[in-house]
Coordinates of C-alpha atoms in Angstrom, one line a residue:
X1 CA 217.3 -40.0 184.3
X2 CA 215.9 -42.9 186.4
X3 CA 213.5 -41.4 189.3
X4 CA 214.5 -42.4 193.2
X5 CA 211.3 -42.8 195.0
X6 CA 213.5 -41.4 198.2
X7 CA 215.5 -38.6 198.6
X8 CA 217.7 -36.5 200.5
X9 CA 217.8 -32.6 200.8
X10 CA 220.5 -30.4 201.3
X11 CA 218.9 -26.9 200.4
X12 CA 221.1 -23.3 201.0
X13 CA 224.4 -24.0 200.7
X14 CA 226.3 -20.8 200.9
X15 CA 230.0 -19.9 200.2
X16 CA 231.9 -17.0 198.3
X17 CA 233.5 -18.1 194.9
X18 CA 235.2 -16.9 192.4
X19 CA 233.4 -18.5 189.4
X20 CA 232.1 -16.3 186.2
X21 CA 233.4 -14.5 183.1
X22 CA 234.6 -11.3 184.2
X23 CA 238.2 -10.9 185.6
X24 CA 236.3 -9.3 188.5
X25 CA 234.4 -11.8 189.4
X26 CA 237.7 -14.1 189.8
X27 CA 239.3 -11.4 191.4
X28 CA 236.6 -10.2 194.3
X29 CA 234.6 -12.9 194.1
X30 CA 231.0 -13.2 195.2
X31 CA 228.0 -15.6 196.9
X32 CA 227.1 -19.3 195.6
X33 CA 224.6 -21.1 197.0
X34 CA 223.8 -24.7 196.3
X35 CA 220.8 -26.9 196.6
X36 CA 221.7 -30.5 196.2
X37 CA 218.6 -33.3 196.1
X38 CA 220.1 -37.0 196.4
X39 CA 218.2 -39.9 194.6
X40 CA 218.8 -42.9 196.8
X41 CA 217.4 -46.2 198.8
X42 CA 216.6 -45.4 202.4
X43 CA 215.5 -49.1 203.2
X44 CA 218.5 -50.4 204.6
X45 CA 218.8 -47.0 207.1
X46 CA 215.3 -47.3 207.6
X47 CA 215.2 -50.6 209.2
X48 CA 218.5 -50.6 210.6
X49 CA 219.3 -46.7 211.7
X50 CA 222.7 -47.1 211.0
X51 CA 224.6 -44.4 209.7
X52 CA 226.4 -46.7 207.6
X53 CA 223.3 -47.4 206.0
X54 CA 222.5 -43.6 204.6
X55 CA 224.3 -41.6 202.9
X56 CA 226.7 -38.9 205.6
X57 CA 225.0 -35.4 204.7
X58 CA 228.3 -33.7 205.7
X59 CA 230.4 -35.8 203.3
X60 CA 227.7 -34.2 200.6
X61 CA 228.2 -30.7 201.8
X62 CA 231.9 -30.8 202.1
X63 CA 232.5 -32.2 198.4
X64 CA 230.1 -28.8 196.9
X65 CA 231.9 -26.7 199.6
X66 CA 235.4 -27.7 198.1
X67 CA 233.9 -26.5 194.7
X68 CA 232.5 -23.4 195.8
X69 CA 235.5 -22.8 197.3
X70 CA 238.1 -24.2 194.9
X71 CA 239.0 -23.2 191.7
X72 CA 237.2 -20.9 189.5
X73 CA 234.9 -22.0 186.7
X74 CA 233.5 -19.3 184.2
X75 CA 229.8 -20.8 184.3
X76 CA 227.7 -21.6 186.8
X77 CA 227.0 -24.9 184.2
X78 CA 230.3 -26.4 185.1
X79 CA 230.3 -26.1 188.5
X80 CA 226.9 -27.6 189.0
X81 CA 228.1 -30.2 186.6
X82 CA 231.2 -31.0 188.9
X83 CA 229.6 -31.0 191.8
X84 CA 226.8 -33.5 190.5
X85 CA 229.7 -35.7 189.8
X86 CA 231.7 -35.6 193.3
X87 CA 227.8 -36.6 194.7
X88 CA 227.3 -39.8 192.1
X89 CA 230.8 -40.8 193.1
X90 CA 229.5 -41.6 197.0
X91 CA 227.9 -45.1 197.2
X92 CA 224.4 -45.3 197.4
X93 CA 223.7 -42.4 195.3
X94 CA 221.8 -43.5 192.3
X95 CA 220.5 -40.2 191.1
X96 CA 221.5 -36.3 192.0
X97 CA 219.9 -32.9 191.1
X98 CA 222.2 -29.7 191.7
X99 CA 221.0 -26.4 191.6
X100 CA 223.4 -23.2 191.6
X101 CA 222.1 -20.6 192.5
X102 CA 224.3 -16.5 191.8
X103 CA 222.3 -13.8 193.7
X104 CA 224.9 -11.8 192.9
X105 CA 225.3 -11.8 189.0
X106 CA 226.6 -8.8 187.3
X107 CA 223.0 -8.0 185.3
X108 CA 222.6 -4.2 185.3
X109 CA 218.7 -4.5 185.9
X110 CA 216.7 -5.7 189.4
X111 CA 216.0 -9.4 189.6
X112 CA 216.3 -12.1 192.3
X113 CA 217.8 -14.6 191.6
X114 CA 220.0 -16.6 188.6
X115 CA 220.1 -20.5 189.1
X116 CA 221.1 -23.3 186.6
X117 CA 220.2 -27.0 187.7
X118 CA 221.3 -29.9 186.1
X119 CA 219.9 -33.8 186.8
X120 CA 222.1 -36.7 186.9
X121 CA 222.6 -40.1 186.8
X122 CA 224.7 -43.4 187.1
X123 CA 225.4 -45.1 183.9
X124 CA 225.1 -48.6 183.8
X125 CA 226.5 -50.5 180.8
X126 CA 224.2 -52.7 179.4
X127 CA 223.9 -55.6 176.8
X128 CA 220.3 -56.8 175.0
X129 CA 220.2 -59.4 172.5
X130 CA 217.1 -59.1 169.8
X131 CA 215.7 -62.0 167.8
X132 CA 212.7 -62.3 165.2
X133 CA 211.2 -64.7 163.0
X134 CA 208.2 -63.1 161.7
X135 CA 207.4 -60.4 159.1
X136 CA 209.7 -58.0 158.1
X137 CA 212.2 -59.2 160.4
X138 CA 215.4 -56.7 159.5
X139 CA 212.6 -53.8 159.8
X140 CA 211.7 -54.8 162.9
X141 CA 214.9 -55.7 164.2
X142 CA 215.7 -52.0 163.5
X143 CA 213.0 -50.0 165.0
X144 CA 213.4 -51.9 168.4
X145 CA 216.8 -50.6 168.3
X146 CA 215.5 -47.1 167.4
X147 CA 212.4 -47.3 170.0
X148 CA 214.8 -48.5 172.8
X149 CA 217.1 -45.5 171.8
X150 CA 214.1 -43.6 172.5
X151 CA 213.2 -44.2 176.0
X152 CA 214.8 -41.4 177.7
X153 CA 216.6 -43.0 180.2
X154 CA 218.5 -45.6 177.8
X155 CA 221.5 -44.5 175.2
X156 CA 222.2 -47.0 172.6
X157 CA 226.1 -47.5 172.0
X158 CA 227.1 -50.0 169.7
X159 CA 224.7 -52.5 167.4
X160 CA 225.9 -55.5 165.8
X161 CA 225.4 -56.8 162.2
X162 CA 222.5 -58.9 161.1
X163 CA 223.1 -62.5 161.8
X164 CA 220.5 -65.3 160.4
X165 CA 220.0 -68.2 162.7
X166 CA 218.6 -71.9 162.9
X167 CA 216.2 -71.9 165.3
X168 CA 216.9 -73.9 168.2
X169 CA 214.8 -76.2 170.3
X170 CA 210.8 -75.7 170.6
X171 CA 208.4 -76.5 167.5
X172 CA 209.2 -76.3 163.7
X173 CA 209.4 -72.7 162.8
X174 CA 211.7 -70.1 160.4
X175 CA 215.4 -68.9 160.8
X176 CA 215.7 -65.9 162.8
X177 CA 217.3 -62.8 162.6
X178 CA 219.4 -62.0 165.5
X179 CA 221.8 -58.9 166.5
X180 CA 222.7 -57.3 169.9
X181 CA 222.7 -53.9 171.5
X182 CA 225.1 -52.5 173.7
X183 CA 224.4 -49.3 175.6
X184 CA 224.4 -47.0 178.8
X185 CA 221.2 -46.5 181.4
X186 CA 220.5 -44.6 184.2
X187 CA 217.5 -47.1 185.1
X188 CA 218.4 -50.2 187.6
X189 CA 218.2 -53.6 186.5
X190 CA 214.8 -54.4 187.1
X191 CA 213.6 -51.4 185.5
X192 CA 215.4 -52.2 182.2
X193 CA 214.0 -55.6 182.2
X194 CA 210.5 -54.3 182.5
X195 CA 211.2 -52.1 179.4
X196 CA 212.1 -54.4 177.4
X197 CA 208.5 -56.7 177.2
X198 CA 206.9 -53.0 176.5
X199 CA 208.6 -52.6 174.0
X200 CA 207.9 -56.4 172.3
X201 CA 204.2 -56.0 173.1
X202 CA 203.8 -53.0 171.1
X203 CA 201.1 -53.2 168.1
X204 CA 201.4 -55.7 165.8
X205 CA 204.1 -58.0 167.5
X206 CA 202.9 -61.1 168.2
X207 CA 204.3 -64.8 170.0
X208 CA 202.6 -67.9 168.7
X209 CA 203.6 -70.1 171.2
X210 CA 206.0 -70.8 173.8
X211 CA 209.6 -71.2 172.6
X212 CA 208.0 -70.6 169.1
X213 CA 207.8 -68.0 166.6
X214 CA 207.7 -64.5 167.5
X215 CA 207.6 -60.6 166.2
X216 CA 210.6 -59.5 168.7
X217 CA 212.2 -60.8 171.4
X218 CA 214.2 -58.9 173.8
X219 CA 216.7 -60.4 176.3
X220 CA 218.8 -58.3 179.1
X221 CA 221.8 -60.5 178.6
X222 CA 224.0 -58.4 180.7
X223 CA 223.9 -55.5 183.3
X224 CA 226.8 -53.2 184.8
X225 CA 230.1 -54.5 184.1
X226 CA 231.5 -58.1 184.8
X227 CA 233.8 -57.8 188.2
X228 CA 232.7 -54.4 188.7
X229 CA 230.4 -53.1 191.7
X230 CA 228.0 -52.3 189.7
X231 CA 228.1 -55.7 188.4
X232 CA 224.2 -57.0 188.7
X233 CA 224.0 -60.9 189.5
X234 CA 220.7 -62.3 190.0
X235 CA 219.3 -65.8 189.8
X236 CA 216.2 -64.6 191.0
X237 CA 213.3 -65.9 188.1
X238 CA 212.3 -62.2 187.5
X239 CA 215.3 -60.7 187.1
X240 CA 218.0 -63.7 185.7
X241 CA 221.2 -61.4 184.8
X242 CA 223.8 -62.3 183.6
X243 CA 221.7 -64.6 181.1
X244 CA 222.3 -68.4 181.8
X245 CA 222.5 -69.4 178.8
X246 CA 224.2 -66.1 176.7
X247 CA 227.6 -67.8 176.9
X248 CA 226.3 -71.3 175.4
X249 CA 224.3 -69.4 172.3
X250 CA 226.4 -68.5 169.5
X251 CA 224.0 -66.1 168.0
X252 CA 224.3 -64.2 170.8
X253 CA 228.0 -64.4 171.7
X254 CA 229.4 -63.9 167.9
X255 CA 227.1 -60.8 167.2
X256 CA 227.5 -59.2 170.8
X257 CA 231.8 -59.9 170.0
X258 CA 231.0 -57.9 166.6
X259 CA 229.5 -54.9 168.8
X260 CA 232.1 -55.0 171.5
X261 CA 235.2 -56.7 170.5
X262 CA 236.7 -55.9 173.4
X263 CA 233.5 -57.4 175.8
X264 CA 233.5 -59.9 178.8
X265 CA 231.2 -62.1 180.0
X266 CA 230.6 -63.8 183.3
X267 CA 230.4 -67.1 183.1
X268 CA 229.7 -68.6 186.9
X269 CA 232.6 -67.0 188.7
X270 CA 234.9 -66.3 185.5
X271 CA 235.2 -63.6 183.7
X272 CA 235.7 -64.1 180.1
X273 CA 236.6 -62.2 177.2
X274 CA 234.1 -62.5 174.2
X275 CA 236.9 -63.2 171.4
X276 CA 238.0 -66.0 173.7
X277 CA 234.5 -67.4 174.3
X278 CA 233.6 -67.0 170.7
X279 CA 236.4 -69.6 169.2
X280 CA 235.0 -72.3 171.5
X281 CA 231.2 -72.3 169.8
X282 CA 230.2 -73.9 166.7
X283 CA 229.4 -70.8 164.4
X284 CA 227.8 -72.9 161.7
X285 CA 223.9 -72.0 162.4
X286 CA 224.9 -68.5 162.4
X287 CA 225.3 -66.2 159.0
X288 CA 226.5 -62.6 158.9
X289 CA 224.5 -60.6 157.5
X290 CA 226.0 -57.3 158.1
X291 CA 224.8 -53.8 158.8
X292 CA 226.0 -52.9 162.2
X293 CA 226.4 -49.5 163.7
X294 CA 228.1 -47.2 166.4
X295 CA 227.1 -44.1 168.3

């Protein structure tokens, strides 16, 4: 889960419930409390102290109050879990911790306490397109997928088939072999995009030049979803996203269709679906290859 330098607190929250296993439990119910931490921005509160600009720590307590409360869960698991979820549905939250604690637990032996936390994020869809034309290119090709699937924070959905491709633009060099990743991420934008060239760089992946040859190239072609709030549009130079140029490459649109056939992509301020996109490019420098897989 992605880390939130700032946080927000909300520590002893108490209320009877009438969660657990045992009829009794349900029926006489006992003491919750409920420690919530809050991965957020405090920037724009910061410089403005606005409430508007933070996140309303009453709104926070009510939503776990009305699950105390509410109807009864048998484990402690799945009311932290439902609480987590109320607090990532408020804006500004990015990340949440919840921690449930039952003092009151029927254990026949002493003890203090019995607490289950569970740490949460927001899932951002994501899109990354891969290219390489050096070495063992469909090995290679492969194991980025695996080592991105790795990082903890990033879960790889769908991967597209092996496409061959002429290279375009830049010096004389080999085809390449091309294929796109669509996935989920609790990390922001800019920490996806600082992933990726990790990930390129590690041993034995090499760039000759610019725009020529390469080991593995990574691209963030597209972050959130298109026409969605957590849509991310950037023309900054350090963080471009959507790509400016994804919609105009057809070894990225026809491989990225092949993962999601259902996909969209921005294209200025239109929306457009993949399929749609897809019978507009010329497909002739681009070979199937095969070999794509789901989660």
């Amino acid at each position: 889960m992605a880390d939130s330098a700032d946080r927000i607190t909300l520590a002893g929250l108490r209320a009877t419930g009438f969660h657990g296993v045992f009829d009794h439990e349900k029926r006489d119910g006992q003491e919750f409390v409920v420690d919530i931490v809050l991965g957020t921005d405090h920037r724009a509160a910061g410089r403005s102290d606005a409430l508007a600009d933070t996140i309303n720590y009453a709104t926070v307590a009510d939503l776990a109050m009305a699950r105390i409360t509410g109807p009864a869960y048998d484990l402690i698991e799945a009311l932290a879990e439902a609480i987590a979820g109320d607090c990532l549905t408020l804006a500004g939250v990015h990340t949440v911790e919840v921690t449930v604690h039952k003092p009151a637990a029927p254990i026949p032996h002493t003890f203090a306490d019995v607490s289950v936390t569970v740490a949460r994020g927001l899932e951002h869809p994501f899109v990354v397109a891969l290219g390489s034309n050096l070495g063992d290119r469909e090995a290679t090709l492969r194991a980025a997928v695996q080592q991105l699937g790795f990082e903890p924070e990033i879960r790889i959905g769908r991967v597209s088939g092996l496409v061959e491709t002429d290279p375009v633009g830049g010096p004389e060099q080999s085809d390449y072999l091309n294929a796109v990743a669509t996935g989920t991420t609790s990390l922001t934008a800019p920490d996806l995009l600082a992933t990726l060239p990790r990930l390129a760089a590690r041993p034995g992946r090499t760039r000759t030049v610019r725009w020529g040859e390469r080991t593995l190239d990574l691209d963030l072609i597209q972050f959130g979803t298109p026409g969605a709030p957590d849509e991310v549009r950037s023309s900054d130079p350090a963080l471009l996203v959507p790509h400016p140029r994804a919609a105009e490459r057809a070894f990225v649109v026809l491989p990225w269709l092949d993962a999601d056939p259902r996909g969209r992509i921005r294209v200025g301020e239109d929306v457009i679906p993949l399929a749609l996109l897809a019978a507009q490019l010329d497909p002739s420098g681009v070979r199937p290859l095969g070999g794509g897989s789901d989660d």
